[in-house]
């Protein structure tokens, strides 16, 4: 198989979304198969380790992008998920059988992106919403909130979770370390370009100002976290629809949730509809269930969990994987960069022969 063809596949796979654009994956090619393995970038600071929900969601998105390449090029392929994919060694692998001389680039993964700006208020086509509502992957499914009362209830959950998030030192440090304040920093290829955040004038100076946790903690005593959470929750409340990815919480099924999220996100972007993910509710519920929620927020998180279950009519084994705010964009956002291909793609044959 032509290595340049596989490199092109890897570049498309790497367009997958990841929390704060950390790209916690590596694609390893052994001549027959591509394996998706964990890459703990800046491990010391990472709040999302190898087996975390956020990492597994991203892995699902990488799988979906690779599958888009396989389908666009009409090649035969076999996927394998190990018994314990959460070890990340590998998460999944795919054997590729032959490839056409030309690489056909699927549009979906390249058009998919995050849009954090406000959306127009016009409703989305009902036919499209019905169609999306039928998308499934394994036990993962979609629930759409279009009713203003339901959207407000979900926005309120975003607000409460966001307050907790802004009061969590670990998450604050992680967010600040992800921000890329200059074009040169953004060009490194990971993290969040501050220009992609849709901040009001002065927003970037504000983030520099609150970068120091001690200062943030003092301002939180005056209620800054409440103000920031209120701002964060204002957009989901006004969105034409909130699309919730729901599924089961074991590693294989979280990966399914990531596949479904990426599929629906690509479809929406291809149809000119903007998508903005909100992970804060899932993350805070996960932190609550593992005893990692910030002290003082336990009772509120317990209520958030209960209210999420009621609002989305979750079955006992189900959980919320992700909320997507969707609507027609008013503005085109700056697109996030990706790490250089050498950082995320490895030809294992080349590296093993170099050892001898
Ligand atoms: C698990 C996960 C959690 C995310 N959480 C958020 C979030 O809470 N807010 C947000 O604005 N973007 C969120 N994102 C979007 C990423 O920041 C985004 O995918 C990444 O920066 C790459 O940008 P792109 O989607 O434009 O390619 C999340 C993505 C993933 C996969």
mmCIF file of C-alpha atoms and ligand atoms in Angstrom:
data_model
loop_
_atom_site.group_PDB
_atom_site.id
_atom_site.type_symbol
_atom_site.label_atom_id
_atom_site.label_comp_id
_atom_site.label_asym_id
_atom_site.label_seq_id
_atom_site.Cartn_x
_atom_site.Cartn_y
_atom_site.Cartn_z
ATOM 1 C CA UNK A 1 0.000 0.000 0.000
ATOM 2 C CA UNK A 2 1.294 3.437 -0.932
ATOM 3 C CA UNK A 3 2.544 5.163 2.212
ATOM 4 C CA UNK A 4 1.531 8.562 0.848
ATOM 5 C CA UNK A 5 -2.034 7.292 0.554
ATOM 6 C CA UNK A 6 -1.952 6.219 4.201
ATOM 7 C CA UNK A 7 -0.452 9.560 5.218
ATOM 8 C CA UNK A 8 -3.358 11.316 3.519
ATOM 9 C CA UNK A 9 -5.767 9.087 5.424
ATOM 10 C CA UNK A 10 -4.005 10.012 8.681
ATOM 11 C CA UNK A 11 -4.294 13.736 7.895
ATOM 12 C CA UNK A 12 -8.064 13.365 7.418
ATOM 13 C CA UNK A 13 -8.381 11.252 10.599
ATOM 14 C CA UNK A 14 -6.565 13.968 12.554
ATOM 15 C CA UNK A 15 -9.248 16.526 11.685
ATOM 16 C CA UNK A 16 -11.325 14.863 14.436
ATOM 17 C CA UNK A 17 -12.372 17.106 17.330
ATOM 18 C CA UNK A 18 -10.846 16.741 20.787
ATOM 19 C CA UNK A 19 -11.289 18.519 24.122
ATOM 20 C CA UNK A 20 -9.414 21.823 23.875
ATOM 21 C CA UNK A 21 -7.845 20.483 20.663
ATOM 22 C CA UNK A 22 -5.417 18.232 22.569
ATOM 23 C CA UNK A 23 -5.415 15.541 19.851
ATOM 24 C CA UNK A 24 -4.723 12.699 22.289
ATOM 25 C CA UNK A 25 -4.071 10.138 19.570
ATOM 26 C CA UNK A 26 -1.352 8.718 17.390
ATOM 27 C CA UNK A 27 -1.897 6.705 14.214
ATOM 28 C CA UNK A 28 0.536 3.844 13.740
ATOM 29 C CA UNK A 29 0.891 2.111 10.355
ATOM 30 C CA UNK A 30 2.497 -1.343 10.144
ATOM 31 C CA UNK A 31 2.098 -1.980 6.422
ATOM 32 C CA UNK A 32 -1.327 -3.608 6.750
ATOM 33 C CA UNK A 33 -3.211 -1.808 9.429
ATOM 34 C CA UNK A 34 -3.642 1.575 11.019
ATOM 35 C CA UNK A 35 -3.812 1.436 14.810
ATOM 36 C CA UNK A 36 -5.187 4.332 16.852
ATOM 37 C CA UNK A 37 -3.166 4.596 20.071
ATOM 38 C CA UNK A 38 -3.086 7.041 22.977
ATOM 39 C CA UNK A 39 -0.719 9.978 22.885
ATOM 40 C CA UNK A 40 -0.583 11.661 26.265
ATOM 41 C CA UNK A 41 0.421 15.111 25.139
ATOM 42 C CA UNK A 42 1.701 17.192 28.004
ATOM 43 C CA UNK A 43 0.547 14.399 30.285
ATOM 44 C CA UNK A 44 1.323 16.259 33.488
ATOM 45 C CA UNK A 45 -1.310 18.835 32.711
ATOM 46 C CA UNK A 46 -3.825 16.603 31.030
ATOM 47 C CA UNK A 47 -7.110 16.260 32.824
ATOM 48 C CA UNK A 48 -8.287 13.708 30.288
ATOM 49 C CA UNK A 49 -6.111 10.590 30.559
ATOM 50 C CA UNK A 50 -6.007 7.512 28.340
ATOM 51 C CA UNK A 51 -9.299 5.995 29.498
ATOM 52 C CA UNK A 52 -11.240 9.189 30.080
ATOM 53 C CA UNK A 53 -14.666 9.743 28.591
ATOM 54 C CA UNK A 54 -13.450 12.792 26.608
ATOM 55 C CA UNK A 55 -10.533 10.858 25.090
ATOM 56 C CA UNK A 56 -12.779 7.934 24.100
ATOM 57 C CA UNK A 57 -15.266 10.323 22.474
ATOM 58 C CA UNK A 58 -12.416 11.766 20.380
ATOM 59 C CA UNK A 59 -11.256 8.283 19.444
ATOM 60 C CA UNK A 60 -14.760 7.551 18.152
ATOM 61 C CA UNK A 61 -14.510 10.673 16.001
ATOM 62 C CA UNK A 62 -11.123 9.556 14.604
ATOM 63 C CA UNK A 63 -12.661 6.165 13.716
ATOM 64 C CA UNK A 64 -15.557 7.889 11.982
ATOM 65 C CA UNK A 65 -13.182 10.053 9.927
ATOM 66 C CA UNK A 66 -11.163 7.005 8.872
ATOM 67 C CA UNK A 67 -14.398 5.254 7.933
ATOM 68 C CA UNK A 68 -15.328 8.295 5.809
ATOM 69 C CA UNK A 69 -12.028 7.860 3.913
ATOM 70 C CA UNK A 70 -12.669 4.131 3.481
ATOM 71 C CA UNK A 71 -16.171 4.779 2.124
ATOM 72 C CA UNK A 72 -15.112 7.656 -0.163
ATOM 73 C CA UNK A 73 -12.383 5.466 -1.678
ATOM 74 C CA UNK A 74 -14.566 2.338 -1.816
ATOM 75 C CA UNK A 75 -11.849 0.105 -0.343
ATOM 76 C CA UNK A 76 -12.434 -2.943 1.778
ATOM 77 C CA UNK A 77 -11.361 -2.752 5.405
ATOM 78 C CA UNK A 78 -11.799 -4.639 8.691
ATOM 79 C CA UNK A 79 -12.108 -2.876 12.009
ATOM 80 C CA UNK A 80 -11.014 -4.465 15.281
ATOM 81 C CA UNK A 81 -11.698 -3.164 18.759
ATOM 82 C CA UNK A 82 -9.692 -4.957 21.470
ATOM 83 C CA UNK A 83 -11.411 -6.355 24.552
ATOM 84 C CA UNK A 84 -10.201 -3.380 26.600
ATOM 85 C CA UNK A 85 -9.995 -0.458 24.168
ATOM 86 C CA UNK A 86 -9.581 1.998 27.060
ATOM 87 C CA UNK A 87 -5.916 1.008 27.442
ATOM 88 C CA UNK A 88 -5.334 2.892 24.196
ATOM 89 C CA UNK A 89 -2.841 0.259 23.020
ATOM 90 C CA UNK A 90 -4.612 0.377 20.636
ATOM 91 C CA UNK A 91 -8.089 1.808 20.962
ATOM 92 C CA UNK A 92 -8.943 0.285 17.581
ATOM 93 C CA UNK A 93 -7.205 -0.815 14.414
ATOM 94 C CA UNK A 94 -8.254 -1.191 10.822
ATOM 95 C CA UNK A 95 -6.752 -3.402 8.141
ATOM 96 C CA UNK A 96 -6.856 -1.818 4.709
ATOM 97 C CA UNK A 97 -7.043 -3.947 1.582
ATOM 98 C CA UNK A 98 -5.608 -2.204 -1.458
ATOM 99 C CA UNK A 99 -6.154 1.411 -2.309
ATOM 100 C CA UNK A 100 -6.935 3.276 -5.500
ATOM 101 C CA UNK A 101 -4.044 5.168 -7.102
ATOM 102 C CA UNK A 102 -5.728 8.461 -6.308
ATOM 103 C CA UNK A 103 -6.800 9.468 -2.854
ATOM 104 C CA UNK A 104 -10.393 10.688 -2.703
ATOM 105 C CA UNK A 105 -10.761 13.160 0.165
ATOM 106 C CA UNK A 106 -14.135 12.900 1.901
ATOM 107 C CA UNK A 107 -15.651 16.333 2.369
ATOM 108 C CA UNK A 108 -17.229 15.724 5.792
ATOM 109 C CA UNK A 109 -14.117 15.590 8.015
ATOM 110 C CA UNK A 110 -12.600 18.662 6.343
ATOM 111 C CA UNK A 111 -15.757 20.756 6.515
ATOM 112 C CA UNK A 112 -16.524 19.815 10.153
ATOM 113 C CA UNK A 113 -15.532 22.472 12.668
ATOM 114 C CA UNK A 114 -16.555 24.163 15.906
ATOM 115 C CA UNK A 115 -18.474 27.446 15.708
ATOM 116 C CA UNK A 116 -18.671 29.268 19.063
ATOM 117 C CA UNK A 117 -20.342 32.392 17.689
ATOM 118 C CA UNK A 118 -24.075 33.121 18.103
ATOM 119 C CA UNK A 119 -26.368 31.485 15.556
ATOM 120 C CA UNK A 120 -29.370 32.932 13.759
ATOM 121 C CA UNK A 121 -32.679 32.300 15.486
ATOM 122 C CA UNK A 122 -34.505 30.771 12.509
ATOM 123 C CA UNK A 123 -35.693 27.225 12.958
ATOM 124 C CA UNK A 124 -33.898 24.321 11.334
ATOM 125 C CA UNK A 125 -35.725 22.273 8.671
ATOM 126 C CA UNK A 126 -38.026 19.786 10.390
ATOM 127 C CA UNK A 127 -37.206 17.087 7.852
ATOM 128 C CA UNK A 128 -33.526 17.365 8.715
ATOM 129 C CA UNK A 129 -34.180 17.205 12.453
ATOM 130 C CA UNK A 130 -36.358 14.121 11.966
ATOM 131 C CA UNK A 131 -33.637 12.537 9.852
ATOM 132 C CA UNK A 132 -30.940 13.292 12.460
ATOM 133 C CA UNK A 133 -33.154 11.988 15.228
ATOM 134 C CA UNK A 134 -32.951 8.569 13.573
ATOM 135 C CA UNK A 135 -29.136 8.380 13.560
ATOM 136 C CA UNK A 136 -27.739 5.590 15.756
ATOM 137 C CA UNK A 137 -24.401 3.924 16.455
ATOM 138 C CA UNK A 138 -24.558 0.846 18.663
ATOM 139 C CA UNK A 139 -26.615 1.898 21.688
ATOM 140 C CA UNK A 140 -25.902 5.603 21.051
ATOM 141 C CA UNK A 141 -28.782 7.766 19.951
ATOM 142 C CA UNK A 142 -29.794 11.361 19.518
ATOM 143 C CA UNK A 143 -32.269 13.454 21.459
ATOM 144 C CA UNK A 144 -33.196 16.880 20.096
ATOM 145 C CA UNK A 145 -34.373 19.725 22.291
ATOM 146 C CA UNK A 146 -36.301 22.365 20.331
ATOM 147 C CA UNK A 147 -38.960 23.291 22.858
ATOM 148 C CA UNK A 148 -37.976 26.637 24.508
ATOM 149 C CA UNK A 149 -38.714 25.322 28.004
ATOM 150 C CA UNK A 150 -36.561 22.237 27.486
ATOM 151 C CA UNK A 151 -33.739 24.301 25.979
ATOM 152 C CA UNK A 152 -33.864 26.670 28.973
ATOM 153 C CA UNK A 153 -33.730 23.744 31.377
ATOM 154 C CA UNK A 154 -30.661 22.379 29.601
ATOM 155 C CA UNK A 155 -29.059 25.831 29.454
ATOM 156 C CA UNK A 156 -29.599 26.103 33.211
ATOM 157 C CA UNK A 157 -27.719 22.805 33.670
ATOM 158 C CA UNK A 158 -24.888 24.193 31.514
ATOM 159 C CA UNK A 159 -24.844 27.266 33.742
ATOM 160 C CA UNK A 160 -24.617 25.366 37.033
ATOM 161 C CA UNK A 161 -21.912 23.046 35.684
ATOM 162 C CA UNK A 162 -20.035 25.964 34.214
ATOM 163 C CA UNK A 163 -20.012 27.705 37.618
ATOM 164 C CA UNK A 164 -18.422 24.584 39.103
ATOM 165 C CA UNK A 165 -15.928 24.399 36.242
ATOM 166 C CA UNK A 166 -14.764 28.018 36.716
ATOM 167 C CA UNK A 167 -14.224 27.237 40.407
ATOM 168 C CA UNK A 168 -11.997 24.212 39.687
ATOM 169 C CA UNK A 169 -8.294 25.011 39.739
ATOM 170 C CA UNK A 170 -7.296 21.987 37.661
ATOM 171 C CA UNK A 171 -9.768 22.857 34.900
ATOM 172 C CA UNK A 172 -8.856 26.530 34.982
ATOM 173 C CA UNK A 173 -5.131 25.779 34.626
ATOM 174 C CA UNK A 174 -5.899 23.355 31.819
ATOM 175 C CA UNK A 175 -8.035 25.864 29.906
ATOM 176 C CA UNK A 176 -5.447 28.613 30.309
ATOM 177 C CA UNK A 177 -2.634 26.303 29.168
ATOM 178 C CA UNK A 178 -4.727 25.443 26.079
ATOM 179 C CA UNK A 179 -5.225 29.043 24.973
ATOM 180 C CA UNK A 180 -3.109 30.286 22.081
ATOM 181 C CA UNK A 181 -2.915 34.073 22.256
ATOM 182 C CA UNK A 182 -0.848 34.863 19.156
ATOM 183 C CA UNK A 183 -0.974 33.597 15.547
ATOM 184 C CA UNK A 184 2.504 32.091 16.051
ATOM 185 C CA UNK A 185 1.292 30.116 19.097
ATOM 186 C CA UNK A 186 -1.823 28.972 17.246
ATOM 187 C CA UNK A 187 0.331 27.783 14.355
ATOM 188 C CA UNK A 188 1.938 25.201 16.687
ATOM 189 C CA UNK A 189 -1.152 23.192 15.819
ATOM 190 C CA UNK A 190 -2.795 22.327 19.110
ATOM 191 C CA UNK A 191 -4.852 24.126 21.741
ATOM 192 C CA UNK A 192 -7.489 26.798 21.312
ATOM 193 C CA UNK A 193 -6.759 29.787 19.132
ATOM 194 C CA UNK A 194 -8.216 32.648 21.182
ATOM 195 C CA UNK A 195 -9.669 34.004 17.924
ATOM 196 C CA UNK A 196 -11.849 30.885 17.656
ATOM 197 C CA UNK A 197 -13.611 31.569 20.963
ATOM 198 C CA UNK A 198 -15.924 34.305 19.692
ATOM 199 C CA UNK A 199 -14.990 36.647 22.560
ATOM 200 C CA UNK A 200 -16.253 40.242 22.778
ATOM 201 C CA UNK A 201 -13.721 43.111 22.428
ATOM 202 C CA UNK A 202 -11.190 42.964 25.248
ATOM 203 C CA UNK A 203 -11.895 39.258 25.772
ATOM 204 C CA UNK A 204 -8.346 38.128 25.129
ATOM 205 C CA UNK A 205 -6.956 40.670 27.631
ATOM 206 C CA UNK A 206 -9.516 39.476 30.145
ATOM 207 C CA UNK A 207 -8.325 35.858 29.777
ATOM 208 C CA UNK A 208 -4.733 36.974 30.272
ATOM 209 C CA UNK A 209 -5.857 38.842 33.379
ATOM 210 C CA UNK A 210 -7.593 35.844 34.931
ATOM 211 C CA UNK A 211 -4.894 33.350 33.889
ATOM 212 C CA UNK A 212 -3.464 33.392 37.400
ATOM 213 C CA UNK A 213 -5.551 31.000 39.510
ATOM 214 C CA UNK A 214 -5.134 32.992 42.735
ATOM 215 C CA UNK A 215 -6.557 36.046 41.007
ATOM 216 C CA UNK A 216 -9.388 34.005 39.487
ATOM 217 C CA UNK A 217 -10.181 32.482 42.891
ATOM 218 C CA UNK A 218 -10.339 35.939 44.482
ATOM 219 C CA UNK A 219 -12.601 37.225 41.716
ATOM 220 C CA UNK A 220 -14.785 34.154 42.109
ATOM 221 C CA UNK A 221 -15.420 35.224 45.689
ATOM 222 C CA UNK A 222 -16.983 38.336 44.142
ATOM 223 C CA UNK A 223 -19.065 36.174 41.791
ATOM 224 C CA UNK A 224 -16.979 36.153 38.583
ATOM 225 C CA UNK A 225 -17.628 32.426 38.033
ATOM 226 C CA UNK A 226 -21.373 33.122 38.110
ATOM 227 C CA UNK A 227 -21.069 35.861 35.515
ATOM 228 C CA UNK A 228 -18.898 33.725 33.203
ATOM 229 C CA UNK A 229 -21.299 30.787 33.547
ATOM 230 C CA UNK A 230 -24.263 33.037 32.797
ATOM 231 C CA UNK A 231 -22.566 34.208 29.593
ATOM 232 C CA UNK A 232 -21.677 30.623 28.624
ATOM 233 C CA UNK A 233 -25.266 29.435 29.115
ATOM 234 C CA UNK A 234 -26.874 32.312 27.205
ATOM 235 C CA UNK A 235 -26.180 30.862 23.762
ATOM 236 C CA UNK A 236 -27.636 27.369 24.305
ATOM 237 C CA UNK A 237 -30.806 28.927 25.700
ATOM 238 C CA UNK A 238 -31.250 30.923 22.463
ATOM 239 C CA UNK A 239 -30.174 28.212 20.003
ATOM 240 C CA UNK A 240 -32.741 26.864 17.513
ATOM 241 C CA UNK A 241 -31.936 23.358 18.793
ATOM 242 C CA UNK A 242 -29.747 21.449 21.210
ATOM 243 C CA UNK A 243 -28.734 18.068 19.903
ATOM 244 C CA UNK A 244 -27.814 15.642 22.659
ATOM 245 C CA UNK A 245 -25.720 12.540 22.063
ATOM 246 C CA UNK A 246 -26.843 9.843 24.453
ATOM 247 C CA UNK A 247 -25.477 6.365 25.013
ATOM 248 C CA UNK A 248 -23.987 3.929 27.463
ATOM 249 C CA UNK A 249 -20.976 4.571 29.628
ATOM 250 C CA UNK A 250 -18.639 1.627 29.074
ATOM 251 C CA UNK A 251 -15.543 2.336 26.930
ATOM 252 C CA UNK A 252 -16.765 0.622 23.743
ATOM 253 C CA UNK A 253 -20.040 2.448 23.893
ATOM 254 C CA UNK A 254 -18.428 5.799 24.613
ATOM 255 C CA UNK A 255 -16.415 5.255 21.425
ATOM 256 C CA UNK A 256 -19.752 4.577 19.646
ATOM 257 C CA UNK A 257 -21.003 7.886 21.053
ATOM 258 C CA UNK A 258 -17.959 9.641 19.568
ATOM 259 C CA UNK A 259 -18.642 8.067 16.184
ATOM 260 C CA UNK A 260 -22.243 9.197 16.271
ATOM 261 C CA UNK A 261 -21.256 12.715 17.358
ATOM 262 C CA UNK A 262 -18.771 13.052 14.493
ATOM 263 C CA UNK A 263 -21.216 11.654 11.915
ATOM 264 C CA UNK A 264 -23.984 14.036 12.858
ATOM 265 C CA UNK A 265 -21.582 16.989 13.200
ATOM 266 C CA UNK A 266 -20.188 16.381 9.690
ATOM 267 C CA UNK A 267 -23.684 16.096 8.264
ATOM 268 C CA UNK A 268 -24.788 19.362 9.884
ATOM 269 C CA UNK A 269 -21.712 21.258 8.695
ATOM 270 C CA UNK A 270 -22.137 19.862 5.174
ATOM 271 C CA UNK A 271 -25.662 21.293 5.238
ATOM 272 C CA UNK A 272 -24.359 24.718 6.276
ATOM 273 C CA UNK A 273 -25.502 24.379 9.901
ATOM 274 C CA UNK A 274 -23.169 25.515 12.666
ATOM 275 C CA UNK A 275 -22.235 23.251 15.585
ATOM 276 C CA UNK A 276 -20.901 24.199 19.022
ATOM 277 C CA UNK A 277 -20.248 21.387 21.520
ATOM 278 C CA UNK A 278 -20.835 21.811 25.262
ATOM 279 C CA UNK A 279 -19.087 19.157 27.292
ATOM 280 C CA UNK A 280 -19.331 20.797 30.690
ATOM 281 C CA UNK A 281 -22.475 18.946 31.834
ATOM 282 C CA UNK A 282 -21.095 15.488 30.991
ATOM 283 C CA UNK A 283 -17.731 16.367 32.493
ATOM 284 C CA UNK A 284 -19.126 17.658 35.778
ATOM 285 C CA UNK A 285 -21.463 14.660 36.129
ATOM 286 C CA UNK A 286 -18.475 12.367 35.508
ATOM 287 C CA UNK A 287 -16.421 14.290 38.049
ATOM 288 C CA UNK A 288 -19.268 14.045 40.540
ATOM 289 C CA UNK A 289 -19.565 10.289 40.102
ATOM 290 C CA UNK A 290 -15.802 9.844 40.658
ATOM 291 C CA UNK A 291 -15.678 12.164 43.664
ATOM 292 C CA UNK A 292 -13.722 14.856 41.802
ATOM 293 C CA UNK A 293 -16.247 17.653 41.799
ATOM 294 C CA UNK A 294 -15.096 20.869 43.462
ATOM 295 C CA UNK A 295 -15.961 21.021 47.158
ATOM 296 C CA UNK A 296 -19.211 22.840 47.761
ATOM 297 C CA UNK A 297 -20.806 21.800 44.468
ATOM 298 C CA UNK A 298 -21.690 18.192 45.387
ATOM 299 C CA UNK A 299 -25.358 18.769 46.159
ATOM 300 C CA UNK A 300 -25.846 20.883 43.032
ATOM 301 C CA UNK A 301 -24.177 18.254 40.851
ATOM 302 C CA UNK A 302 -26.350 15.552 42.308
ATOM 303 C CA UNK A 303 -29.369 17.625 41.236
ATOM 304 C CA UNK A 304 -27.835 18.277 37.811
ATOM 305 C CA UNK A 305 -27.435 14.562 37.286
ATOM 306 C CA UNK A 306 -31.018 13.879 38.304
ATOM 307 C CA UNK A 307 -32.388 16.709 36.172
ATOM 308 C CA UNK A 308 -30.339 15.572 33.124
ATOM 309 C CA UNK A 309 -31.804 12.087 33.464
ATOM 310 C CA UNK A 310 -35.341 13.444 33.666
ATOM 311 C CA UNK A 311 -34.995 16.032 30.902
ATOM 312 C CA UNK A 312 -33.511 13.545 28.429
ATOM 313 C CA UNK A 313 -35.581 10.593 29.646
ATOM 314 C CA UNK A 314 -32.396 8.554 30.091
ATOM 315 C CA UNK A 315 -32.704 4.813 30.590
ATOM 316 C CA UNK A 316 -30.918 3.393 33.674
ATOM 317 C CA UNK A 317 -27.745 2.478 31.734
ATOM 318 C CA UNK A 318 -27.690 5.611 29.620
ATOM 319 C CA UNK A 319 -25.692 8.816 30.004
ATOM 320 C CA UNK A 320 -25.337 12.140 28.216
ATOM 321 C CA UNK A 321 -22.197 12.087 26.036
ATOM 322 C CA UNK A 322 -22.351 15.564 24.559
ATOM 323 C CA UNK A 323 -24.588 18.553 23.901
ATOM 324 C CA UNK A 324 -24.316 20.235 20.495
ATOM 325 C CA UNK A 325 -25.765 23.718 20.063
ATOM 326 C CA UNK A 326 -26.864 23.892 16.438
ATOM 327 C CA UNK A 327 -28.195 26.598 14.132
ATOM 328 C CA UNK A 328 -27.473 28.644 11.027
ATOM 329 C CA UNK A 329 -24.214 30.546 11.554
ATOM 330 C CA UNK A 330 -24.021 34.327 11.521
ATOM 331 C CA UNK A 331 -20.241 34.255 11.163
ATOM 332 C CA UNK A 332 -17.601 31.865 9.898
ATOM 333 C CA UNK A 333 -15.176 31.053 12.717
ATOM 334 C CA UNK A 334 -11.399 30.806 12.628
ATOM 335 C CA UNK A 335 -10.626 27.121 12.112
ATOM 336 C CA UNK A 336 -8.397 25.266 14.562
ATOM 337 C CA UNK A 337 -5.026 24.042 13.388
ATOM 338 C CA UNK A 338 -3.727 20.507 13.816
ATOM 339 C CA UNK A 339 -0.367 19.182 14.960
ATOM 340 C CA UNK A 340 2.112 18.420 12.153
ATOM 341 C CA UNK A 341 1.544 15.000 10.591
ATOM 342 C CA UNK A 342 4.948 13.738 11.871
ATOM 343 C CA UNK A 343 3.627 14.225 15.424
ATOM 344 C CA UNK A 344 0.484 12.161 14.997
ATOM 345 C CA UNK A 345 1.473 9.622 12.330
ATOM 346 C CA UNK A 346 4.107 6.949 12.644
ATOM 347 C CA UNK A 347 5.225 4.450 10.029
ATOM 348 C CA UNK A 348 6.140 1.651 12.465
ATOM 349 C CA UNK A 349 8.079 -0.187 9.715
ATOM 350 C CA UNK A 350 10.388 2.787 9.259
ATOM 351 C CA UNK A 351 10.957 3.188 13.005
ATOM 352 C CA UNK A 352 11.545 -0.549 13.654
ATOM 353 C CA UNK A 353 14.033 -0.900 10.771
ATOM 354 C CA UNK A 354 15.852 2.183 12.104
ATOM 355 C CA UNK A 355 16.551 0.199 15.296
ATOM 356 C CA UNK A 356 18.666 -2.423 13.475
HETATM 357 C C1 LIG B 1 -14.783 15.642 24.166
HETATM 358 C C2 LIG B 1 -14.857 17.039 23.601
HETATM 359 C C3 LIG B 1 -15.240 18.094 24.417
HETATM 360 C C4 LIG B 1 -15.354 19.385 23.907
HETATM 361 N N1 LIG B 1 -15.838 20.382 24.714
HETATM 362 C C5 LIG B 1 -16.043 21.609 24.218
HETATM 363 C C6 LIG B 1 -16.684 22.605 25.005
HETATM 364 O O1 LIG B 1 -17.149 22.354 26.112
HETATM 365 N N2 LIG B 1 -16.794 23.852 24.471
HETATM 366 C C7 LIG B 1 -16.325 24.152 23.231
HETATM 367 O O2 LIG B 1 -16.458 25.295 22.808
HETATM 368 N N3 LIG B 1 -15.740 23.206 22.444
HETATM 369 C C8 LIG B 1 -15.602 21.950 22.905
HETATM 370 N N4 LIG B 1 -15.061 20.965 22.121
HETATM 371 C C9 LIG B 1 -14.615 21.289 20.770
HETATM 372 C C10 LIG B 1 -13.093 21.320 20.675
HETATM 373 O O3 LIG B 1 -12.567 22.403 21.399
HETATM 374 C C11 LIG B 1 -12.711 21.372 19.193
HETATM 375 O O4 LIG B 1 -13.168 20.215 18.581
HETATM 376 C C12 LIG B 1 -11.223 21.490 18.976
HETATM 377 O O5 LIG B 1 -10.750 22.715 19.476
HETATM 378 C C13 LIG B 1 -10.868 21.387 17.490
HETATM 379 O O6 LIG B 1 -11.559 22.362 16.748
HETATM 380 P P1 LIG B 1 -12.510 21.969 15.552
HETATM 381 O O7 LIG B 1 -13.684 21.240 16.122
HETATM 382 O O8 LIG B 1 -12.920 23.280 14.954
HETATM 383 O O9 LIG B 1 -11.753 21.117 14.596
HETATM 384 C C14 LIG B 1 -14.991 19.652 22.567
HETATM 385 C C15 LIG B 1 -14.603 18.579 21.748
HETATM 386 C C16 LIG B 1 -14.562 17.294 22.249
HETATM 387 C C17 LIG B 1 -14.214 16.151 21.339
#
